[in-house]
């Protein structure tokens, strides 16, 4: 086995979730990620933890969804009960066919997302992490050879996460103190977000691996303006490109896409919260140096911002404040390395892909 897979597993068990001997651990993985699951079992065995694996089969998911009536979807109460007794959840991505569910009816996809919401809530109450195992299908989507894709994945994962957390702490503190964030890029993006009394998230590879972002959540009605996203969104095996959104009083009031309009409309129609913003994040991971078509990587790339439609980051919503609620959390990504700036309370803190505060400034 490639030793990079074992290092990946150790990062997930030691750094991301800090598994203890008494922990019950659930691994959700596609069969394409078998090597990483084996490496995780080695690491979990050394810890003395109890491990269970739920194998995901996109072919079976597609077959089921194509026969289901949307009205027949309901929460899986037995799974909710099991998650309530689970201490750690490790979710692994990795496709044999990245478009396997692309011909599932959009109404069925929305119904499935709504039915999964209780599972999402229960999982968020555990210690959890989502990660990527490199597969040939995902390499093709990134327009890379399998070897190059593996190198990109492991370079993004195998970093000094303690140093990253320390380096980002000053920016996160400034963001937590801010009342307003503005994002301006080119002539097609001008967005204002009310973040007063919200917290900030310093992501140094805990819930996401790879990590690498500083993020916050806006007030439910606190987003105004327009933004164009120049990196693709992938939902349910469908790709959406050239997305433009206009916001008023926190809600998407106009939307368009150069490709994949139906998939974008389906996302926005999931529930009322899908038209509102749950997160604004700034990518900081320099190990991601290209567009891959994989949101877990693209949203962390240094020189990008992302706006998530849907459920708010719970880490950023303190007691007494209200964050957006939705069955979805969809990250849309914008390159801000050229001709762009980000301001906190009127002060430009980021310009053309570089922070002007913290290690990068004064």
mmCIF file of N, CA and C in Angstrom, residues 217-276:
data_model
loop_
_atom_site.group_PDB
_atom_site.id
_atom_site.type_symbol
_atom_site.label_atom_id
_atom_site.label_comp_id
_atom_site.label_asym_id
_atom_site.label_seq_id
_atom_site.Cartn_x
_atom_site.Cartn_y
_atom_site.Cartn_z
ATOM 1 N N UNK A 217 -20.467 33.114 8.973
ATOM 2 C CA UNK A 217 -21.846 32.971 8.498
ATOM 3 C C UNK A 217 -22.522 34.327 8.608
ATOM 4 N N UNK A 218 -23.236 34.780 7.576
ATOM 5 C CA UNK A 218 -23.924 36.070 7.653
ATOM 6 C C UNK A 218 -25.280 35.944 8.344
ATOM 7 N N UNK A 219 -25.835 37.077 8.713
ATOM 8 C CA UNK A 219 -27.214 37.108 9.180
ATOM 9 C C UNK A 219 -28.121 36.569 8.082
ATOM 10 N N UNK A 220 -29.235 35.962 8.478
ATOM 11 C CA UNK A 220 -30.129 35.320 7.515
ATOM 12 C C UNK A 220 -30.574 36.288 6.426
ATOM 13 N N UNK A 221 -30.850 37.534 6.808
ATOM 14 C CA UNK A 221 -31.297 38.543 5.831
ATOM 15 C C UNK A 221 -30.203 39.544 5.503
ATOM 16 N N UNK A 222 -28.940 39.146 5.714
ATOM 17 C CA UNK A 222 -27.851 40.114 5.668
ATOM 18 C C UNK A 222 -26.943 40.039 4.467
ATOM 19 N N UNK A 223 -27.441 39.662 3.300
ATOM 20 C CA UNK A 223 -26.610 39.608 2.094
ATOM 21 C C UNK A 223 -27.265 40.445 1.009
ATOM 22 N N UNK A 224 -26.473 41.332 0.403
ATOM 23 C CA UNK A 224 -26.960 42.213 -0.663
ATOM 24 C C UNK A 224 -25.937 42.255 -1.781
ATOM 25 N N UNK A 225 -26.431 42.357 -3.023
ATOM 26 C CA UNK A 225 -25.533 42.552 -4.158
ATOM 27 C C UNK A 225 -25.513 41.375 -5.106
ATOM 28 N N UNK A 226 -24.476 41.352 -5.937
ATOM 29 C CA UNK A 226 -24.345 40.324 -6.965
ATOM 30 C C UNK A 226 -22.969 39.687 -6.910
ATOM 31 N N UNK A 227 -22.918 38.436 -7.344
ATOM 32 C CA UNK A 227 -21.637 37.747 -7.452
ATOM 33 C C UNK A 227 -21.708 36.738 -8.584
ATOM 34 N N UNK A 228 -20.612 36.656 -9.328
ATOM 35 C CA UNK A 228 -20.487 35.648 -10.393
ATOM 36 C C UNK A 228 -19.424 34.655 -9.972
ATOM 37 N N UNK A 229 -19.727 33.373 -10.117
ATOM 38 C CA UNK A 229 -18.811 32.297 -9.740
ATOM 39 C C UNK A 229 -18.193 31.711 -10.999
ATOM 40 N N UNK A 230 -16.854 31.657 -11.023
ATOM 41 C CA UNK A 230 -16.166 31.227 -12.241
ATOM 42 C C UNK A 230 -15.597 29.813 -12.139
ATOM 43 N N UNK A 231 -15.965 29.105 -11.091
ATOM 44 C CA UNK A 231 -15.589 27.702 -10.976
ATOM 45 C C UNK A 231 -16.861 26.856 -10.924
ATOM 46 N N UNK A 232 -16.836 25.663 -11.466
ATOM 47 C CA UNK A 232 -18.073 24.886 -11.604
ATOM 48 C C UNK A 232 -18.609 24.366 -10.276
ATOM 49 N N UNK A 233 -19.918 24.227 -10.219
ATOM 50 C CA UNK A 233 -20.612 23.566 -9.118
ATOM 51 C C UNK A 233 -21.080 22.209 -9.617
ATOM 52 N N UNK A 234 -20.885 21.180 -8.809
ATOM 53 C CA UNK A 234 -21.348 19.850 -9.194
ATOM 54 C C UNK A 234 -22.345 19.366 -8.157
ATOM 55 N N UNK A 235 -23.557 19.043 -8.613
ATOM 56 C CA UNK A 235 -24.624 18.569 -7.729
ATOM 57 C C UNK A 235 -25.302 17.366 -8.358
ATOM 58 N N UNK A 236 -25.335 16.249 -7.636
ATOM 59 C CA UNK A 236 -26.034 15.075 -8.127
ATOM 60 C C UNK A 236 -25.552 14.594 -9.475
ATOM 61 N N UNK A 237 -24.231 14.673 -9.700
ATOM 62 C CA UNK A 237 -23.678 14.228 -10.973
ATOM 63 C C UNK A 237 -23.823 15.218 -12.107
ATOM 64 N N UNK A 238 -24.413 16.398 -11.842
ATOM 65 C CA UNK A 238 -24.586 17.423 -12.865
ATOM 66 C C UNK A 238 -23.629 18.580 -12.593
ATOM 67 N N UNK A 239 -23.118 19.174 -13.652
ATOM 68 C CA UNK A 239 -22.187 20.287 -13.516
ATOM 69 C C UNK A 239 -22.855 21.586 -13.948
ATOM 70 N N UNK A 240 -22.654 22.629 -13.136
ATOM 71 C CA UNK A 240 -23.213 23.947 -13.417
ATOM 72 C C UNK A 240 -22.051 24.927 -13.547
ATOM 73 N N UNK A 241 -22.043 25.715 -14.623
ATOM 74 C CA UNK A 241 -20.944 26.650 -14.874
ATOM 75 C C UNK A 241 -21.478 28.055 -15.085
ATOM 76 N N UNK A 242 -20.626 29.039 -14.771
ATOM 77 C CA UNK A 242 -20.958 30.439 -15.030
ATOM 78 C C UNK A 242 -22.157 30.924 -14.236
ATOM 79 N N UNK A 243 -22.201 30.606 -12.953
ATOM 80 C CA UNK A 243 -23.347 30.985 -12.120
ATOM 81 C C UNK A 243 -23.260 32.451 -11.723
ATOM 82 N N UNK A 244 -24.375 33.135 -11.830
ATOM 83 C CA UNK A 244 -24.500 34.498 -11.318
ATOM 84 C C UNK A 244 -25.722 34.555 -10.411
ATOM 85 N N UNK A 245 -25.533 35.133 -9.215
ATOM 86 C CA UNK A 245 -26.617 35.274 -8.257
ATOM 87 C C UNK A 245 -26.755 36.730 -7.836
ATOM 88 N N UNK A 246 -27.994 37.158 -7.668
ATOM 89 C CA UNK A 246 -28.292 38.489 -7.127
ATOM 90 C C UNK A 246 -29.077 38.305 -5.842
ATOM 91 N N UNK A 247 -28.675 39.042 -4.788
ATOM 92 C CA UNK A 247 -29.284 38.929 -3.477
ATOM 93 C C UNK A 247 -29.960 40.234 -3.071
ATOM 94 N N UNK A 248 -31.072 40.120 -2.374
ATOM 95 C CA UNK A 248 -31.731 41.249 -1.729
ATOM 96 C C UNK A 248 -32.307 40.748 -0.409
ATOM 97 N N UNK A 249 -31.990 41.446 0.671
ATOM 98 C CA UNK A 249 -32.433 41.058 2.016
ATOM 99 C C UNK A 249 -32.098 39.598 2.315
ATOM 100 N N UNK A 250 -30.914 39.189 1.866
ATOM 101 C CA UNK A 250 -30.405 37.861 2.182
ATOM 102 C C UNK A 250 -30.842 36.745 1.269
ATOM 103 N N UNK A 251 -31.743 37.026 0.330
ATOM 104 C CA UNK A 251 -32.343 35.956 -0.471
ATOM 105 C C UNK A 251 -31.942 36.089 -1.939
ATOM 106 N N UNK A 252 -31.709 34.965 -2.615
ATOM 107 C CA UNK A 252 -31.456 34.986 -4.056
ATOM 108 C C UNK A 252 -32.738 35.432 -4.759
ATOM 109 N N UNK A 253 -32.651 36.569 -5.448
ATOM 110 C CA UNK A 253 -33.828 37.084 -6.154
ATOM 111 C C UNK A 253 -33.675 36.949 -7.662
ATOM 112 N N UNK A 254 -32.476 36.645 -8.128
ATOM 113 C CA UNK A 254 -32.256 36.419 -9.555
ATOM 114 C C UNK A 254 -31.067 35.491 -9.705
ATOM 115 N N UNK A 255 -31.141 34.583 -10.663
ATOM 116 C CA UNK A 255 -30.050 33.629 -10.870
ATOM 117 C C UNK A 255 -29.981 33.252 -12.333
ATOM 118 N N UNK A 256 -28.773 32.916 -12.766
ATOM 119 C CA UNK A 256 -28.583 32.399 -14.122
ATOM 120 C C UNK A 256 -27.303 31.587 -14.157
ATOM 121 N N UNK A 257 -27.190 30.743 -15.166
ATOM 122 C CA UNK A 257 -25.991 29.935 -15.357
ATOM 123 C C UNK A 257 -25.746 29.781 -16.843
ATOM 124 N N UNK A 258 -24.495 29.729 -17.228
ATOM 125 C CA UNK A 258 -24.148 29.528 -18.629
ATOM 126 C C UNK A 258 -24.393 28.076 -19.047
ATOM 127 N N UNK A 259 -24.326 27.178 -18.079
ATOM 128 C CA UNK A 259 -24.553 25.749 -18.348
ATOM 129 C C UNK A 259 -25.089 25.101 -17.084
ATOM 130 N N UNK A 260 -26.137 24.269 -17.226
ATOM 131 C CA UNK A 260 -26.669 23.563 -16.077
ATOM 132 C C UNK A 260 -27.725 24.332 -15.305
ATOM 133 N N UNK A 261 -28.483 25.172 -15.989
ATOM 134 C CA UNK A 261 -29.497 25.988 -15.325
ATOM 135 C C UNK A 261 -30.498 25.140 -14.551
ATOM 136 N N UNK A 262 -30.902 24.016 -15.118
ATOM 137 C CA UNK A 262 -31.886 23.170 -14.440
ATOM 138 C C UNK A 262 -31.366 22.676 -13.090
ATOM 139 N N UNK A 263 -30.096 22.305 -13.045
ATOM 140 C CA UNK A 263 -29.523 21.826 -11.790
ATOM 141 C C UNK A 263 -29.443 22.951 -10.762
ATOM 142 N N UNK A 264 -29.119 24.162 -11.223
ATOM 143 C CA UNK A 264 -29.086 25.304 -10.310
ATOM 144 C C UNK A 264 -30.482 25.595 -9.779
ATOM 145 N N UNK A 265 -31.472 25.606 -10.663
ATOM 146 C CA UNK A 265 -32.853 25.849 -10.224
ATOM 147 C C UNK A 265 -33.300 24.796 -9.225
ATOM 148 N N UNK A 266 -32.924 23.541 -9.464
ATOM 149 C CA UNK A 266 -33.303 22.471 -8.546
ATOM 150 C C UNK A 266 -32.711 22.686 -7.162
ATOM 151 N N UNK A 267 -31.461 23.111 -7.126
ATOM 152 C CA UNK A 267 -30.818 23.419 -5.847
ATOM 153 C C UNK A 267 -31.580 24.513 -5.105
ATOM 154 N N UNK A 268 -31.886 25.597 -5.807
ATOM 155 C CA UNK A 268 -32.552 26.736 -5.186
ATOM 156 C C UNK A 268 -33.960 26.396 -4.710
ATOM 157 N N UNK A 269 -34.561 25.389 -5.307
ATOM 158 C CA UNK A 269 -35.925 25.008 -4.953
ATOM 159 C C UNK A 269 -35.994 23.950 -3.852
ATOM 160 N N UNK A 270 -34.836 23.524 -3.316
ATOM 161 C CA UNK A 270 -34.834 22.470 -2.303
ATOM 162 C C UNK A 270 -35.703 22.845 -1.113
ATOM 163 N N UNK A 271 -35.505 24.049 -0.590
ATOM 164 C CA UNK A 271 -36.309 24.584 0.506
ATOM 165 C C UNK A 271 -36.035 26.079 0.570
ATOM 166 N N UNK A 272 -36.713 26.794 1.466
ATOM 167 C CA UNK A 272 -36.539 28.249 1.530
ATOM 168 C C UNK A 272 -35.108 28.621 1.869
ATOM 169 N N UNK A 273 -34.466 27.839 2.732
ATOM 170 C CA UNK A 273 -33.097 28.155 3.137
ATOM 171 C C UNK A 273 -32.074 28.008 2.042
ATOM 172 N N UNK A 274 -32.412 27.273 0.974
ATOM 173 C CA UNK A 274 -31.467 27.081 -0.121
ATOM 174 C C UNK A 274 -31.237 28.357 -0.912
ATOM 175 N N UNK A 275 -32.083 29.354 -0.749
ATOM 176 C CA UNK A 275 -31.914 30.637 -1.434
ATOM 177 C C UNK A 275 -31.170 31.657 -0.564
ATOM 178 N N UNK A 276 -30.703 31.215 0.591
ATOM 179 C CA UNK A 276 -29.985 32.122 1.483
ATOM 180 C C UNK A 276 -28.581 31.583 1.755
#
